[in-house]
């Protein structure tokens, strides 16, 4: 598995990472091998990984996900079937991350019996602030890892940026560049269940004119000036004369001056290299060399300098190795996501297409690109829900979103099957068998995918039967 670096250096207690759980508290698994593996994992992480020298020499500087992965490797579990599946799921979630737009809220399900991970891909602009938070609905304490990556050129080479601390299910992050980002969520082995994920994005700075918002911006970054000979290096925020101009962040006042172009101006510099320019003020309040706190009044809106022929407004600019568009930094974006209106009972279960040509889309909107179209009665595993959409896995591995209105539960059989045969885990002849059917036994067919019928055997096993 690719190794990533992180700026976090705190580590969780051994009691949190690997405390052995009573057998009655462990999730039901599909076989003795998985139960035994779970016991071995917990024993290894609570005993072997917590030798005093081991933590000091090995775990410091690792993210919670990296520490857990290292514990699996140290316990020689990484090459086992269940261990390798966990590592593969972590990598695959970055490659196959579903696209989301914010604000986003999903009610989802992670199957405790199958190692899994989920990746959510979104766009961020420089200066935007992301908040992501997971809530586990069963309330049971468990490790669930939340990591944020930025994708490289051509959406490749994911680089870890930050992680939720041990015991925390929340990330906050301010983007330093425009790009594509992936939020990855993964539980420890054989843990999971139902969860809620909320992701919101808004500007990282305060709005520089008191009691106003982006609708007061009437000239934006890049607008032509002097007949096109130059470009506007900020935004103009119009407000009544005397409206307070406030500091957008904590930072030292580096200059208070009067100039020919900007009139009465204030420059402020924050701790990470941004310089903020407030111009055309009617009067100053700020004092040079003093640290202004976010929201402190620096002056008042006016039209001094070369703005004397215009209505009162603040020219606000941001500089960091050149001028930057201030709007992503100061724009207030909505925080309330769409409420999930689908069937919560379907999460973790199966639905099927109730009409031919049902479209599976890249994200949860009718404007999103279509990944594929499926036939009538195609089964799909429902693993999440947002608004009026389900996030689903198709039998061929495709992950996407489908409108809840074009699906139905698999409660009723579409026909029966009496030919007998093996019930396979997946719709491929190479898949492992989970059960066998006796010829003549009437078995309900819950869906069809290509040459395979999705059935439920008399013993309660769901799987696939090849249709000869």
Coordinates of C-alpha atoms in Angstrom, one line a residue:
X1 CA 0.0 0.0 0.0
X2 CA 1.3 3.5 -0.8
X3 CA 2.7 5.3 2.2
X4 CA 1.6 8.9 2.9
X5 CA 3.0 11.6 5.2
X6 CA 1.1 13.7 7.6
X7 CA 1.7 16.7 9.9
X8 CA -0.1 15.0 12.8
X9 CA 1.9 13.3 15.4
X10 CA -0.5 12.4 18.2
X11 CA -1.3 8.7 18.8
X12 CA -4.2 6.9 20.4
X13 CA -4.1 4.8 23.5
X14 CA -3.7 1.1 23.2
X15 CA -7.0 0.7 25.0
X16 CA -8.7 2.6 22.2
X17 CA -6.9 0.9 19.4
X18 CA -7.2 -2.7 20.4
X19 CA -9.1 -3.3 23.5
X20 CA -10.5 -6.9 23.3
X21 CA -14.3 -7.0 23.2
X22 CA -16.5 -9.6 24.7
X23 CA -17.7 -12.1 22.1
X24 CA -21.3 -11.0 22.6
X25 CA -20.4 -7.5 21.5
X26 CA -18.7 -8.6 18.3
X27 CA -20.5 -8.3 15.0
X28 CA -22.0 -11.4 13.5
X29 CA -19.7 -12.7 10.7
X30 CA -20.2 -15.0 7.8
X31 CA -17.9 -17.7 9.1
X32 CA -15.5 -19.0 11.7
X33 CA -12.5 -17.8 9.8
X34 CA -13.6 -14.2 10.0
X35 CA -14.5 -14.5 13.7
X36 CA -11.0 -16.0 14.4
X37 CA -9.4 -13.3 12.3
X38 CA -11.2 -10.6 14.3
X39 CA -10.0 -12.0 17.6
X40 CA -6.5 -12.2 16.2
X41 CA -6.6 -8.6 15.0
X42 CA -7.8 -7.3 18.3
X43 CA -5.3 -9.3 20.3
X44 CA -2.4 -8.2 18.0
X45 CA -3.3 -4.6 18.2
X46 CA -3.9 -4.5 21.9
X47 CA -0.8 -6.6 22.9
X48 CA 1.9 -6.8 20.2
X49 CA 1.5 -3.2 19.0
X50 CA 1.5 -1.7 22.4
X51 CA 4.9 -2.8 23.7
X52 CA 6.3 0.3 25.2
X53 CA 9.2 0.6 22.8
X54 CA 7.1 -0.3 19.7
X55 CA 4.9 2.7 20.0
X56 CA 7.7 5.2 20.8
X57 CA 9.8 4.0 17.9
X58 CA 7.2 3.2 15.2
X59 CA 3.8 4.9 15.8
X60 CA 4.8 8.5 16.5
X61 CA 4.2 10.7 13.4
X62 CA 1.7 8.3 11.9
X63 CA -2.0 9.1 11.2
X64 CA -4.6 6.9 12.9
X65 CA -5.1 5.0 9.6
X66 CA -1.4 4.5 9.1
X67 CA -0.9 3.3 12.7
X68 CA -3.7 0.8 12.3
X69 CA -2.3 -0.4 9.0
X70 CA 1.1 -0.8 10.6
X71 CA -0.4 -2.8 13.4
X72 CA -1.9 -5.2 10.8
X73 CA 1.4 -5.6 9.1
X74 CA 3.3 -6.1 12.4
X75 CA 0.8 -8.8 13.3
X76 CA 1.4 -10.5 9.9
X77 CA -2.2 -10.0 8.9
X78 CA -1.7 -7.8 5.9
X79 CA -1.2 -10.8 3.6
X80 CA -4.2 -12.7 4.9
X81 CA -7.3 -12.7 2.8
X82 CA -9.2 -10.4 5.1
X83 CA -6.2 -8.2 5.7
X84 CA -5.3 -7.7 2.0
X85 CA -9.0 -7.0 1.3
X86 CA -8.9 -4.1 3.9
X87 CA -5.8 -2.6 2.3
X88 CA -7.2 -3.0 -1.2
X89 CA -10.4 -1.3 -0.2
X90 CA -8.5 1.7 1.1
X91 CA -6.7 2.1 -2.3
X92 CA -9.8 1.4 -4.4
X93 CA -11.8 4.0 -2.5
X94 CA -9.4 6.7 -3.7
X95 CA -9.5 5.5 -7.3
X96 CA -13.3 5.0 -7.4
X97 CA -14.4 7.9 -5.3
X98 CA -17.9 9.1 -6.0
X99 CA -18.4 12.8 -6.9
X100 CA -20.3 15.0 -4.6
X101 CA -21.3 18.6 -4.4
X102 CA -21.7 20.5 -1.1
X103 CA -23.4 20.9 1.2
X104 CA -23.7 17.1 1.2
X105 CA -25.2 14.7 3.7
X106 CA -25.4 11.0 3.3
X107 CA -26.9 8.3 5.4
X108 CA -24.8 5.2 4.6
X109 CA -24.0 1.7 5.5
X110 CA -20.7 -0.1 5.8
X111 CA -21.0 -3.9 6.0
X112 CA -19.1 -5.2 9.0
X113 CA -18.6 -8.6 7.4
X114 CA -16.8 -7.2 4.3
X115 CA -13.7 -4.9 4.5
X116 CA -14.7 -1.7 2.9
X117 CA -14.0 2.0 2.5
X118 CA -15.7 4.9 0.8
X119 CA -14.2 7.8 -1.1
X120 CA -16.0 11.1 -1.8
X121 CA -14.5 13.3 -4.5
X122 CA -15.1 17.1 -4.5
X123 CA -13.7 20.3 -5.9
X124 CA -12.3 23.0 -3.7
X125 CA -11.0 26.5 -4.6
X126 CA -8.1 28.2 -2.9
X127 CA -9.4 29.9 0.2
X128 CA -12.4 27.6 0.8
X129 CA -12.9 25.9 4.1
X130 CA -14.1 22.3 4.3
X131 CA -15.8 20.7 7.3
X132 CA -16.6 16.9 7.3
X133 CA -18.1 15.0 10.2
X134 CA -19.2 11.4 10.7
X135 CA -21.8 10.3 13.2
X136 CA -22.2 6.6 13.9
X137 CA -25.8 5.8 14.5
X138 CA -25.4 2.8 16.8
X139 CA -23.3 4.9 19.1
X140 CA -20.9 2.0 19.7
X141 CA -17.2 3.1 20.1
X142 CA -15.1 2.0 17.3
X143 CA -12.2 3.2 15.1
X144 CA -13.3 4.8 11.9
X145 CA -10.7 6.6 9.9
X146 CA -11.3 9.9 8.1
X147 CA -8.6 11.2 5.8
X148 CA -8.4 14.0 3.2
X149 CA -6.3 13.7 0.0
X150 CA -5.6 16.0 -2.9
X151 CA -5.3 14.5 -6.3
X152 CA -2.4 15.3 -8.6
X153 CA -2.4 16.1 -12.2
X154 CA -4.8 13.9 -14.3
X155 CA -6.5 13.0 -11.0
X156 CA -3.7 10.7 -10.0
X157 CA -1.1 10.4 -7.2
X158 CA -3.3 11.2 -4.2
X159 CA -1.4 13.0 -1.5
X160 CA -2.6 12.9 2.1
X161 CA -3.3 16.4 3.6
X162 CA -4.9 15.8 6.9
X163 CA -6.7 13.3 9.1
X164 CA -9.2 13.2 11.9
X165 CA -7.4 12.8 15.2
X166 CA -7.8 9.6 17.2
X167 CA -11.2 9.4 18.8
X168 CA -12.5 12.2 16.5
X169 CA -14.8 11.9 13.5
X170 CA -14.3 15.4 12.1
X171 CA -11.9 17.1 9.7
X172 CA -11.6 20.9 9.1
X173 CA -9.3 22.0 6.3
X174 CA -8.7 25.2 4.3
X175 CA -7.6 24.7 0.7
X176 CA -4.3 26.4 -0.3
X177 CA -4.9 25.7 -4.0
X178 CA -7.7 24.9 -6.5
X179 CA -8.0 21.2 -7.1
X180 CA -9.8 17.9 -6.8
X181 CA -9.9 16.4 -3.3
X182 CA -11.0 13.0 -1.9
X183 CA -12.4 12.4 1.5
X184 CA -11.8 8.7 2.6
X185 CA -13.7 7.0 5.3
X186 CA -12.8 3.5 6.4
X187 CA -13.6 1.5 9.6
X188 CA -11.4 -1.0 11.3
X189 CA -11.7 -4.6 10.3
X190 CA -15.1 -6.2 10.7
X191 CA -16.6 -3.1 12.1
X192 CA -19.1 -0.7 10.5
X193 CA -22.9 -0.2 10.4
X194 CA -25.0 2.8 9.6
X195 CA -23.5 6.3 9.7
X196 CA -24.3 9.9 8.7
X197 CA -21.7 12.0 6.9
X198 CA -22.0 15.7 6.5
X199 CA -19.7 17.8 4.3
X200 CA -19.9 21.6 4.0
X201 CA -17.7 24.2 2.3
X202 CA -17.7 27.9 2.7
X203 CA -15.2 30.9 2.6
X204 CA -12.4 30.7 5.2
X205 CA -12.4 34.5 5.9
X206 CA -14.9 36.9 7.4
X207 CA -16.7 39.1 5.0
X208 CA -14.8 42.5 5.0
X209 CA -17.9 44.8 5.1
X210 CA -20.1 44.6 8.2
X211 CA -23.6 43.3 7.7
X212 CA -23.1 42.7 3.9
X213 CA -22.5 39.6 1.7
X214 CA -21.4 38.7 -1.8
X215 CA -24.6 40.2 -3.3
X216 CA -22.9 43.6 -2.6
X217 CA -20.0 42.8 -4.9
X218 CA -20.6 44.7 -8.1
X219 CA -17.1 44.4 -9.7
X220 CA -15.2 41.1 -9.5
X221 CA -11.7 39.9 -9.8
X222 CA -10.4 40.1 -13.4
X223 CA -12.8 42.8 -14.6
X224 CA -11.1 45.0 -17.3
X225 CA -9.8 48.4 -16.2
X226 CA -8.5 51.4 -18.3
X227 CA -10.1 50.2 -21.5
X228 CA -8.7 46.6 -21.0
X229 CA -5.1 47.7 -20.4
X230 CA -5.2 46.1 -16.9
X231 CA -7.3 43.8 -14.8
X232 CA -9.1 44.3 -11.5
X233 CA -7.0 42.7 -8.8
X234 CA -9.8 42.5 -6.2
X235 CA -13.5 42.9 -5.6
X236 CA -15.6 46.1 -5.1
X237 CA -18.1 45.8 -2.3
X238 CA -20.7 48.6 -2.3
X239 CA -22.2 49.8 0.9
X240 CA -23.3 53.1 2.5
X241 CA -20.6 55.6 3.5
X242 CA -19.5 54.9 7.0
X243 CA -20.3 51.2 7.0
X244 CA -17.6 49.4 9.2
X245 CA -14.8 47.6 7.3
X246 CA -13.7 44.7 9.4
X247 CA -10.6 42.4 9.5
X248 CA -11.2 39.2 7.6
X249 CA -8.7 37.3 9.7
X250 CA -6.3 37.6 12.6
X251 CA -3.2 39.4 11.5
X252 CA -0.8 42.3 12.0
X253 CA -1.6 45.7 10.5
X254 CA 1.5 46.2 8.3
X255 CA 0.5 49.6 6.7
X256 CA -1.9 52.4 7.3
X257 CA -1.6 55.1 4.6
X258 CA -3.1 57.5 2.1
X259 CA -2.2 56.9 -1.6
X260 CA -3.3 58.5 -4.9
X261 CA -5.0 55.4 -6.2
X262 CA -6.3 53.6 -3.1
X263 CA -7.0 56.7 -1.1
X264 CA -7.1 55.8 2.6
X265 CA -5.8 52.2 2.8
X266 CA -5.0 49.5 5.3
X267 CA -2.7 46.5 4.7
X268 CA -2.9 43.5 6.9
X269 CA -0.8 40.3 6.9
X270 CA -1.8 36.9 8.4
X271 CA 0.4 34.2 9.8
X272 CA 0.5 32.1 6.6
X273 CA 1.6 34.6 4.1
X274 CA -1.6 36.4 2.9
X275 CA -1.7 40.2 2.6
X276 CA -5.2 41.8 2.7
X277 CA -5.7 45.2 1.0
X278 CA -8.6 47.4 2.1
X279 CA -8.9 50.6 0.0
X280 CA -11.0 53.7 -0.7
X281 CA -11.8 54.1 3.0
X282 CA -13.6 57.2 4.4
X283 CA -11.5 57.1 7.5
X284 CA -9.0 54.9 9.4
X285 CA -9.4 53.1 12.7
X286 CA -6.5 50.6 12.4
X287 CA -3.1 51.3 13.9
X288 CA 0.1 50.2 12.1
X289 CA 2.0 47.4 13.9
X290 CA -1.0 46.3 16.0
X291 CA -2.5 42.8 15.7
X292 CA -6.1 43.0 14.5
X293 CA -8.5 40.1 15.3
X294 CA -11.0 38.7 12.9
X295 CA -14.0 41.0 12.9
X296 CA -12.2 44.1 14.4
X297 CA -13.1 47.4 12.7
X298 CA -10.2 48.8 10.5
X299 CA -12.0 51.8 9.0
X300 CA -15.2 52.8 7.2
X301 CA -16.4 52.5 3.7
X302 CA -15.8 55.6 1.5
X303 CA -14.7 56.6 -2.0
X304 CA -11.3 58.1 -1.5
X305 CA -8.4 57.9 -4.0
X306 CA -9.3 57.3 -7.6
X307 CA -12.9 56.2 -6.6
X308 CA -14.0 59.8 -5.9
X309 CA -16.4 59.7 -8.9
X310 CA -18.0 56.4 -7.8
X311 CA -20.5 55.5 -5.0
X312 CA -18.9 54.5 -1.7
X313 CA -17.4 51.0 -1.7
X314 CA -14.6 48.9 -0.4
X315 CA -11.9 47.6 -2.8
X316 CA -10.7 44.4 -1.2
X317 CA -7.8 42.4 -2.4
X318 CA -5.8 39.3 -1.4
X319 CA -2.1 38.8 -2.3
X320 CA 0.0 35.8 -1.9
X321 CA 2.8 35.6 -4.6
X322 CA 0.5 37.7 -6.7
X323 CA -3.2 38.7 -6.6
X324 CA -5.8 36.1 -5.8
X325 CA -9.5 36.0 -6.4
X326 CA -11.1 37.0 -3.0
X327 CA -14.5 35.5 -3.7
X328 CA -13.7 31.8 -2.6
X329 CA -12.2 33.2 0.6
X330 CA -15.2 35.4 1.6
X331 CA -18.2 33.8 -0.1
X332 CA -20.8 32.4 2.3
X333 CA -22.1 29.2 0.9
X334 CA -25.2 27.2 2.0
X335 CA -24.7 24.8 4.9
X336 CA -28.0 23.0 4.9
X337 CA -28.0 19.8 2.7
X338 CA -31.0 18.1 1.2
X339 CA -32.7 15.8 3.6
X340 CA -32.7 12.1 2.7
X341 CA -36.2 11.1 1.6
X342 CA -35.5 7.5 0.5
X343 CA -36.0 4.2 2.5
X344 CA -33.6 4.0 5.3
X345 CA -34.5 0.3 5.7
X346 CA -32.9 -0.3 2.3
X347 CA -29.4 0.8 3.4
X348 CA -27.1 -2.2 3.3
X349 CA -29.7 -4.2 1.4
X350 CA -30.8 -4.7 -2.2
X351 CA -33.1 -2.8 -4.5
X352 CA -33.7 -3.3 -8.2
X353 CA -34.5 -1.2 -11.3
X354 CA -38.2 -1.0 -11.9
X355 CA -37.9 0.1 -15.5
X356 CA -35.5 -0.6 -18.4
X357 CA -32.9 2.1 -19.1
X358 CA -32.5 3.1 -15.5
X359 CA -29.6 5.6 -15.4
X360 CA -26.8 5.3 -12.9
X361 CA -25.1 8.7 -12.6
X362 CA -21.8 10.0 -11.5
X363 CA -23.2 12.2 -8.7
X364 CA -26.6 12.8 -7.1
X365 CA -28.1 15.2 -9.7
X366 CA -30.0 14.8 -12.9
X367 CA -27.3 17.0 -14.6
X368 CA -24.5 14.5 -13.7
X369 CA -23.0 12.4 -16.4
X370 CA -24.5 8.9 -16.9
X371 CA -22.2 6.1 -16.0
X372 CA -24.4 3.4 -17.4
X373 CA -28.0 2.3 -18.0
X374 CA -29.3 -0.9 -16.6
X375 CA -32.1 -3.3 -17.6
X376 CA -35.4 -3.9 -15.8
X377 CA -35.0 -5.8 -12.5
X378 CA -31.2 -5.3 -12.3
X379 CA -30.3 -5.7 -8.7
X380 CA -28.2 -3.1 -6.9
X381 CA -26.7 -3.0 -3.4
X382 CA -27.8 0.2 -1.6
X383 CA -25.0 1.6 0.4
X384 CA -26.0 5.2 0.9
X385 CA -28.7 7.8 0.5
X386 CA -28.6 11.5 -0.1
X387 CA -31.7 13.7 -0.9
X388 CA -33.8 11.6 -3.3
X389 CA -30.9 9.5 -4.5
X390 CA -29.3 6.1 -3.5
X391 CA -25.7 5.4 -3.8
X392 CA -25.4 1.9 -5.2
X393 CA -23.0 -0.9 -6.2
X394 CA -24.0 -2.7 -9.4
X395 CA -23.2 -6.4 -9.8
X396 CA -20.3 -5.5 -12.2
X397 CA -18.7 -3.3 -9.6
X398 CA -19.9 0.1 -10.9
X399 CA -20.6 2.6 -8.2
X400 CA -22.9 5.5 -8.7
X401 CA -26.1 7.2 -7.9
X402 CA -29.7 6.3 -8.9
X403 CA -32.9 8.2 -8.3
X404 CA -34.9 6.4 -5.6
X405 CA -38.0 6.9 -7.7
X406 CA -36.9 4.4 -10.3
X407 CA -36.0 1.6 -7.9
X408 CA -38.0 -0.8 -5.8
X409 CA -37.3 -3.2 -2.9
X410 CA -36.6 -6.9 -3.8
X411 CA -39.3 -8.0 -1.4
X412 CA -41.4 -9.8 -4.1
X413 CA -40.1 -12.4 -6.6
X414 CA -40.4 -11.6 -10.3
X415 CA -40.6 -15.3 -11.0
X416 CA -39.3 -18.7 -9.6
X417 CA -36.5 -20.9 -10.5
X418 CA -36.6 -24.7 -10.2
X419 CA -33.5 -25.9 -12.2
X420 CA -31.2 -26.3 -9.2
X421 CA -27.5 -25.4 -9.3
X422 CA -24.9 -23.5 -7.2
X423 CA -25.7 -20.2 -5.6
X424 CA -22.6 -18.0 -6.2
X425 CA -21.3 -15.1 -4.2
X426 CA -21.0 -12.9 -7.4
X427 CA -22.4 -13.1 -10.9
X428 CA -19.4 -14.8 -12.4
X429 CA -18.7 -18.5 -12.9
X430 CA -15.4 -18.1 -11.1
X431 CA -17.2 -16.9 -7.9
X432 CA -17.3 -19.0 -4.7
X433 CA -20.4 -21.0 -4.0
X434 CA -22.5 -20.0 -0.9
X435 CA -25.2 -22.6 -1.2
X436 CA -26.7 -25.2 -3.6
X437 CA -30.2 -25.6 -4.9
X438 CA -32.0 -29.0 -5.3
X439 CA -33.6 -29.5 -8.7
X440 CA -37.3 -29.0 -8.6
X441 CA -37.1 -26.7 -5.6
X442 CA -39.0 -23.5 -6.2
X443 CA -36.6 -20.6 -5.5
X444 CA -37.7 -16.9 -5.8
X445 CA -35.8 -14.9 -8.4
X446 CA -35.4 -11.3 -7.0
X447 CA -33.5 -9.9 -10.0
X448 CA -31.6 -10.6 -13.2
X449 CA -28.2 -9.4 -14.4
X450 CA -27.0 -10.7 -17.7
X451 CA -27.0 -14.5 -17.6
X452 CA -27.4 -14.7 -13.8
X453 CA -30.5 -14.7 -11.6
X454 CA -30.3 -13.1 -8.1
X455 CA -32.0 -15.5 -5.7
X456 CA -32.6 -16.3 -2.1
X457 CA -32.2 -19.9 -1.1
X458 CA -34.4 -21.7 1.4
X459 CA -31.5 -21.4 3.9
X460 CA -31.7 -17.6 3.6
X461 CA -28.5 -17.2 1.5
X462 CA -28.7 -14.5 -1.2
X463 CA -26.6 -15.1 -4.4
X464 CA -26.4 -15.7 -8.1
X465 CA -27.4 -18.7 -10.2
X466 CA -26.2 -19.1 -13.7
X467 CA -29.0 -19.4 -16.2
X468 CA -28.1 -22.1 -18.7

